[in-house]
């Protein structure tokens, strides 16, 4: 059977994963196909059983199924277990094994913009949801100088910090406090949905107090340049957009399924073109 890969999400229509994975399959000379399926929450268990019965080689999982799916898989790898979320599943000897490639995807995109090791940098994260958890847990392993979290619901930021493995210096506080302390950080990572299409005029905080050398990251990638990134550019700060994380997690998933490293630059071009930008 030709290998079949999938995405399960709800909604799924807007996703660019089929575009980049089908292009990567073609590029790799693999006669397979990647298809997006809209799955309702109460159908998730049946969808997984159906995919197993059909012999689907691997699939991605996104909102709202990343946590729920864990109970229906045969095995969870240690990173996904730690993050308590799965975004990629691979069929291994008839068993579905869950992985999480979001943190690695973000790290990849960040490293390109840094000229110092993570251990010498102070981080601030805005947001404490699923994507924030993947990023925090991944970067914490590199023992940064400190990694603070600000979130609308402070309890969620506190819970993230409490669950951290290993030694990491972190505090949780309100957005107002973060705005005042912004000058303490080398890297600021925005992980909420503020500023995402159609609310493109929204921004989580003012960057007026940021260090001149700070790197500003926004994992929202629609629009390509969020209001936060536009303000950062006006202030002359280095920026990292969300496309890098998106294609980074996809590239790692593709490697898990096929053993082949796809052309990340090509994946990025496809996404940027679809978003109306100029392909790289
Ligand atoms: P999530 O688990 O639902 O978390 C949402 C986060 O946003 C929480 O911290 C939430 O705060 C905060 N938030 C939402 N609306 C807010 C508002 N109006 N004001 C202040 N805070 C608000 O979602 P997620 O999966 O982490 O995704 C978050 C964003 O990242 C989405 O825009 C998603 O598209 C993007 N994302 C991008 C990539 C990529 O590859 N580039 C990957 C994953 C996600 P509370 O805790 O107070 O509710």
Short mmCIF file of C-alpha atoms and ligand atoms in Angstrom, two decimals:
data_model
loop_
_atom_site.label_atom_id
_atom_site.label_comp_id
_atom_site.label_asym_id
_atom_site.label_seq_id
_atom_site.Cartn_x
_atom_site.Cartn_y
_atom_site.Cartn_z
CA UNK A 1 0.00 0.00 0.00
CA UNK A 2 1.17 3.53 -0.74
CA UNK A 3 1.95 5.31 2.54
CA UNK A 4 -0.83 7.56 3.78
CA UNK A 5 -0.22 10.35 6.31
CA UNK A 6 -2.83 12.54 7.94
CA UNK A 7 -3.73 15.49 10.11
CA UNK A 8 -6.59 15.35 12.56
CA UNK A 9 -7.91 18.67 13.78
CA UNK A 10 -11.07 20.71 14.14
CA UNK A 11 -11.30 22.87 12.10
CA UNK A 12 -8.85 21.57 9.50
CA UNK A 13 -9.66 23.52 6.33
CA UNK A 14 -7.23 26.38 7.02
CA UNK A 15 -4.25 24.12 7.69
CA UNK A 16 -1.14 24.39 5.52
CA UNK A 17 0.23 21.03 6.73
CA UNK A 18 -1.13 19.11 3.67
CA UNK A 19 0.62 21.61 1.33
CA UNK A 20 4.04 21.29 2.94
CA UNK A 21 3.94 17.55 3.60
CA UNK A 22 2.68 16.66 0.10
CA UNK A 23 5.43 18.83 -1.40
CA UNK A 24 8.02 17.11 0.83
CA UNK A 25 6.73 13.64 -0.14
CA UNK A 26 7.02 14.55 -3.83
CA UNK A 27 10.51 16.01 -3.32
CA UNK A 28 11.61 12.82 -1.49
CA UNK A 29 10.24 10.63 -4.34
CA UNK A 30 7.77 8.93 -1.99
CA UNK A 31 4.56 7.85 -3.71
CA UNK A 32 2.36 8.69 -0.75
CA UNK A 33 -0.22 11.26 0.32
CA UNK A 34 -0.97 13.50 3.33
CA UNK A 35 -4.61 14.37 3.99
CA UNK A 36 -6.33 16.60 6.56
CA UNK A 37 -9.37 15.17 8.40
CA UNK A 38 -11.80 17.16 10.52
CA UNK A 39 -12.54 15.07 13.61
CA UNK A 40 -15.09 15.99 16.27
CA UNK A 41 -14.04 15.50 19.92
CA UNK A 42 -16.56 12.71 20.50
CA UNK A 43 -15.28 10.83 17.40
CA UNK A 44 -11.59 10.91 18.29
CA UNK A 45 -11.36 7.34 19.63
CA UNK A 46 -13.08 5.94 16.51
CA UNK A 47 -10.87 8.04 14.23
CA UNK A 48 -7.72 6.57 15.85
CA UNK A 49 -9.08 3.01 15.65
CA UNK A 50 -10.02 3.59 12.01
CA UNK A 51 -6.57 4.92 11.14
CA UNK A 52 -4.97 1.89 12.80
CA UNK A 53 -7.27 -0.48 10.86
CA UNK A 54 -6.42 1.28 7.60
CA UNK A 55 -2.69 1.13 8.31
CA UNK A 56 -2.04 4.88 8.17
CA UNK A 57 1.73 5.31 8.52
CA UNK A 58 1.70 8.46 10.61
CA UNK A 59 -0.34 11.52 11.42
CA UNK A 60 -0.25 14.96 13.00
CA UNK A 61 -2.63 16.06 15.71
CA UNK A 62 -3.61 19.62 16.49
CA UNK A 63 -6.26 21.72 18.24
CA UNK A 64 -8.35 20.46 20.03
CA UNK A 65 -6.99 16.89 20.24
CA UNK A 66 -3.35 17.19 21.38
CA UNK A 67 -3.99 16.10 24.98
CA UNK A 68 -7.08 13.92 24.57
CA UNK A 69 -5.39 11.69 22.01
CA UNK A 70 -2.80 10.41 24.49
CA UNK A 71 -5.25 7.93 26.04
CA UNK A 72 -5.87 6.26 22.65
CA UNK A 73 -2.23 5.67 21.68
CA UNK A 74 -0.20 2.52 22.42
CA UNK A 75 2.91 4.34 23.62
CA UNK A 76 4.05 7.92 24.31
CA UNK A 77 7.69 8.94 23.96
CA UNK A 78 9.39 10.67 26.88
CA UNK A 79 9.26 14.23 25.49
CA UNK A 80 5.53 14.05 24.71
CA UNK A 81 4.96 12.49 28.14
CA UNK A 82 6.76 15.41 29.77
CA UNK A 83 4.84 17.97 27.68
CA UNK A 84 1.58 16.12 28.32
CA UNK A 85 0.66 16.64 24.65
CA UNK A 86 1.16 14.85 21.31
CA UNK A 87 1.39 16.50 17.89
CA UNK A 88 2.84 13.63 15.85
CA UNK A 89 2.03 9.89 15.76
CA UNK A 90 4.02 7.16 14.02
CA UNK A 91 2.99 3.59 13.30
CA UNK A 92 5.72 1.33 14.76
CA UNK A 93 5.26 -2.47 14.41
CA UNK A 94 1.50 -2.08 14.40
CA UNK A 95 1.53 0.29 17.40
CA UNK A 96 0.73 4.00 17.38
CA UNK A 97 3.48 5.92 19.21
CA UNK A 98 2.97 9.60 20.16
CA UNK A 99 5.66 12.28 19.90
CA UNK A 100 5.79 16.05 20.34
CA UNK A 101 7.89 18.04 17.86
CA UNK A 102 6.58 21.57 18.72
CA UNK A 103 9.36 22.48 21.17
CA UNK A 104 12.12 21.29 18.83
CA UNK A 105 10.47 23.15 15.96
CA UNK A 106 10.55 26.41 17.91
CA UNK A 107 14.11 25.87 19.14
CA UNK A 108 15.31 25.37 15.56
CA UNK A 109 13.83 28.68 14.45
CA UNK A 110 15.20 30.52 17.50
CA UNK A 111 18.77 29.24 17.24
CA UNK A 112 19.19 30.91 13.84
CA UNK A 113 18.61 34.32 15.48
CA UNK A 114 20.94 33.87 18.50
CA UNK A 115 24.64 34.47 18.78
CA UNK A 116 25.00 33.27 22.39
CA UNK A 117 24.30 29.90 24.03
CA UNK A 118 20.88 29.53 25.67
CA UNK A 119 22.57 29.12 29.08
CA UNK A 120 23.75 32.76 28.95
CA UNK A 121 20.32 34.23 28.16
CA UNK A 122 17.28 35.39 30.15
CA UNK A 123 13.88 34.49 28.67
CA UNK A 124 10.38 35.86 29.13
CA UNK A 125 7.39 33.98 27.78
CA UNK A 126 3.98 35.55 27.27
CA UNK A 127 1.33 32.83 27.57
CA UNK A 128 1.07 29.50 29.36
CA UNK A 129 -0.99 27.29 27.02
CA UNK A 130 -0.02 24.15 25.09
CA UNK A 131 2.52 25.76 22.77
CA UNK A 132 4.07 27.66 25.70
CA UNK A 133 4.43 24.43 27.63
CA UNK A 134 6.30 22.76 24.73
CA UNK A 135 8.63 25.75 24.35
CA UNK A 136 9.26 26.18 28.09
CA UNK A 137 10.00 22.49 28.66
CA UNK A 138 12.34 22.29 25.66
CA UNK A 139 14.34 25.43 26.50
CA UNK A 140 14.46 24.58 30.23
CA UNK A 141 16.64 21.57 29.35
CA UNK A 142 19.37 23.99 28.23
CA UNK A 143 19.42 25.70 31.65
CA UNK A 144 18.92 29.35 30.60
CA UNK A 145 19.94 32.07 33.12
CA UNK A 146 16.25 32.52 33.93
CA UNK A 147 12.93 31.83 32.23
CA UNK A 148 9.95 33.84 33.52
CA UNK A 149 6.35 33.49 32.40
CA UNK A 150 3.56 36.05 32.21
CA UNK A 151 -0.01 35.00 31.49
CA UNK A 152 -3.54 36.35 31.75
CA UNK A 153 -4.27 33.48 34.16
CA UNK A 154 -1.23 33.54 36.45
CA UNK A 155 -2.11 30.15 38.02
CA UNK A 156 -1.44 28.47 34.66
CA UNK A 157 2.02 30.04 34.47
CA UNK A 158 2.70 28.90 38.04
CA UNK A 159 1.62 25.35 37.19
CA UNK A 160 3.99 25.28 34.20
CA UNK A 161 6.88 26.33 36.44
CA UNK A 162 5.96 23.80 39.16
CA UNK A 163 5.97 20.96 36.64
CA UNK A 164 9.40 21.84 35.23
CA UNK A 165 11.97 19.07 35.37
CA UNK A 166 15.48 19.97 36.53
CA UNK A 167 16.90 23.21 37.85
CA UNK A 168 15.47 26.35 36.31
CA UNK A 169 15.02 29.84 37.78
CA UNK A 170 11.51 31.05 36.92
CA UNK A 171 8.82 33.37 38.27
CA UNK A 172 5.25 33.96 37.15
CA UNK A 173 3.67 37.41 37.09
CA UNK A 174 1.03 39.63 35.48
CA UNK A 175 1.42 41.25 32.04
CA UNK A 176 1.67 44.72 33.61
CA UNK A 177 4.69 43.63 35.69
CA UNK A 178 6.24 41.98 32.62
CA UNK A 179 5.94 45.22 30.68
CA UNK A 180 7.81 47.10 33.44
CA UNK A 181 10.57 44.44 33.70
CA UNK A 182 11.01 43.94 29.95
CA UNK A 183 14.54 45.34 29.99
CA UNK A 184 15.73 42.29 32.00
CA UNK A 185 15.28 39.86 29.08
CA UNK A 186 17.38 38.81 26.10
CA UNK A 187 14.60 36.78 24.44
CA UNK A 188 10.86 37.51 24.60
CA UNK A 189 8.53 34.81 23.25
CA UNK A 190 4.87 35.51 22.57
CA UNK A 191 2.71 32.35 22.58
CA UNK A 192 -0.90 33.53 23.00
CA UNK A 193 -3.36 34.01 20.15
CA UNK A 194 -3.35 37.82 20.58
CA UNK A 195 -2.72 39.49 17.20
CA UNK A 196 -3.73 36.42 15.20
CA UNK A 197 -5.95 36.94 12.12
CA UNK A 198 -8.55 38.56 12.13
CA UNK A 199 -7.50 40.49 15.30
CA UNK A 200 -4.38 41.84 13.62
CA UNK A 201 -4.39 45.18 15.48
CA UNK A 202 -3.97 43.56 18.89
CA UNK A 203 -0.65 43.18 20.69
CA UNK A 204 0.10 41.56 24.08
CA UNK A 205 2.29 44.36 25.49
CA UNK A 206 4.35 47.41 24.64
CA UNK A 207 8.01 46.78 23.81
CA UNK A 208 9.08 50.29 24.83
CA UNK A 209 11.16 48.97 27.78
CA UNK A 210 12.87 46.13 25.85
CA UNK A 211 16.69 45.93 25.63
CA UNK A 212 18.12 47.19 22.33
CA UNK A 213 19.68 43.72 21.80
CA UNK A 214 16.52 41.74 22.64
CA UNK A 215 15.18 39.08 20.25
CA UNK A 216 11.37 39.19 19.90
CA UNK A 217 9.63 35.96 18.85
CA UNK A 218 5.96 35.56 17.95
CA UNK A 219 4.69 32.03 17.28
CA UNK A 220 1.53 33.42 15.64
CA UNK A 221 2.20 33.15 11.88
CA UNK A 222 -1.02 34.52 10.40
CA UNK A 223 -0.37 37.38 9.72
CA UNK A 224 3.29 36.82 8.88
CA UNK A 225 4.20 40.06 10.62
CA UNK A 226 2.10 40.52 13.74
CA UNK A 227 1.66 43.92 15.35
CA UNK A 228 4.18 42.83 18.02
CA UNK A 229 6.83 41.99 15.40
CA UNK A 230 6.11 45.17 13.48
CA UNK A 231 6.68 47.22 16.67
CA UNK A 232 9.89 45.26 17.37
CA UNK A 233 11.18 46.04 13.86
CA UNK A 234 10.36 49.73 14.28
CA UNK A 235 12.47 49.70 17.47
CA UNK A 236 15.31 48.03 15.57
CA UNK A 237 15.01 44.72 17.47
CA UNK A 238 15.73 41.27 16.02
CA UNK A 239 12.58 39.24 15.30
CA UNK A 240 11.62 35.58 14.82
CA UNK A 241 8.22 34.88 13.22
CA UNK A 242 6.00 31.82 13.75
CA UNK A 243 6.58 30.22 10.34
CA UNK A 244 9.93 28.84 11.48
CA UNK A 245 8.32 26.93 14.36
CA UNK A 246 5.51 25.66 12.13
CA UNK A 247 7.83 24.25 9.46
CA UNK A 248 10.32 23.10 12.13
CA UNK A 249 7.74 20.88 13.85
CA UNK A 250 6.56 19.61 10.45
CA UNK A 251 10.10 18.78 9.30
CA UNK A 252 10.78 16.77 12.47
CA UNK A 253 7.46 14.89 12.02
CA UNK A 254 8.39 14.12 8.38
CA UNK A 255 11.77 12.78 9.55
CA UNK A 256 10.08 10.55 12.13
CA UNK A 257 7.80 9.06 9.46
CA UNK A 258 10.20 8.72 6.53
CA UNK A 259 13.75 8.96 7.93
CA UNK A 260 14.32 11.76 5.39
CA UNK A 261 15.14 15.38 6.32
CA UNK A 262 12.95 17.62 4.14
CA UNK A 263 13.99 20.95 2.64
CA UNK A 264 12.82 23.32 5.39
CA UNK A 265 13.46 26.40 3.23
CA UNK A 266 11.09 25.04 0.58
CA UNK A 267 8.45 24.31 3.25
CA UNK A 268 8.85 27.87 4.51
CA UNK A 269 8.43 29.30 1.01
CA UNK A 270 5.16 27.40 0.52
CA UNK A 271 3.74 28.74 3.79
CA UNK A 272 4.88 32.33 3.16
CA UNK A 273 3.44 32.30 -0.35
CA UNK A 274 0.09 30.97 0.95
CA UNK A 275 0.05 33.77 3.53
CA UNK A 276 0.54 36.35 0.81
CA UNK A 277 4.22 37.09 1.48
CA UNK A 278 7.23 36.92 -0.80
CA UNK A 279 8.65 33.37 -0.79
CA UNK A 280 12.26 33.03 0.45
P1 LIG B 1 -3.83 27.33 24.13
O1 LIG B 1 -3.26 26.11 24.74
O2 LIG B 1 -5.30 27.47 24.03
O3 LIG B 1 -3.25 28.60 24.97
C1 LIG B 1 -3.70 29.91 24.70
C2 LIG B 1 -2.86 30.95 25.47
O4 LIG B 1 -3.25 32.24 25.00
C3 LIG B 1 -3.07 30.95 26.97
O5 LIG B 1 -1.91 31.39 27.62
C4 LIG B 1 -4.21 31.99 27.11
O6 LIG B 1 -4.26 32.61 28.39
C5 LIG B 1 -3.75 33.01 26.10
N1 LIG B 1 -4.82 33.87 25.60
C6 LIG B 1 -5.76 33.55 24.68
N2 LIG B 1 -6.56 34.61 24.43
C7 LIG B 1 -6.07 35.64 25.20
C8 LIG B 1 -6.46 37.00 25.38
N3 LIG B 1 -7.50 37.52 24.74
N4 LIG B 1 -5.75 37.76 26.25
C9 LIG B 1 -4.68 37.24 26.92
N5 LIG B 1 -4.28 35.95 26.78
C10 LIG B 1 -4.96 35.16 25.94
O7 LIG B 1 -3.29 27.56 22.65
P2 LIG B 1 -1.89 27.09 22.01
O8 LIG B 1 -2.07 25.78 21.35
O9 LIG B 1 -0.82 27.23 23.05
O10 LIG B 1 -1.72 28.18 20.84
C11 LIG B 1 -1.50 29.54 21.14
C12 LIG B 1 -1.16 30.31 19.87
O11 LIG B 1 0.04 29.81 19.31
C13 LIG B 1 -2.20 30.21 18.75
O12 LIG B 1 -2.31 31.47 18.13
C14 LIG B 1 -1.62 29.20 17.78
O13 LIG B 1 -2.03 29.44 16.46
C15 LIG B 1 -0.13 29.48 17.94
N6 LIG B 1 0.70 28.28 17.65
C16 LIG B 1 1.66 28.40 16.67
C17 LIG B 1 2.46 27.30 16.39
C18 LIG B 1 3.51 27.40 15.31
O14 LIG B 1 3.95 26.35 14.84
N7 LIG B 1 3.95 28.58 14.94
C19 LIG B 1 2.29 26.08 17.08
C20 LIG B 1 1.30 26.02 18.09
C21 LIG B 1 0.50 27.15 18.36
P3 LIG B 1 -5.13 31.94 29.59
O15 LIG B 1 -4.27 30.86 30.16
O16 LIG B 1 -5.36 33.07 30.53
O17 LIG B 1 -6.40 31.42 28.97
#
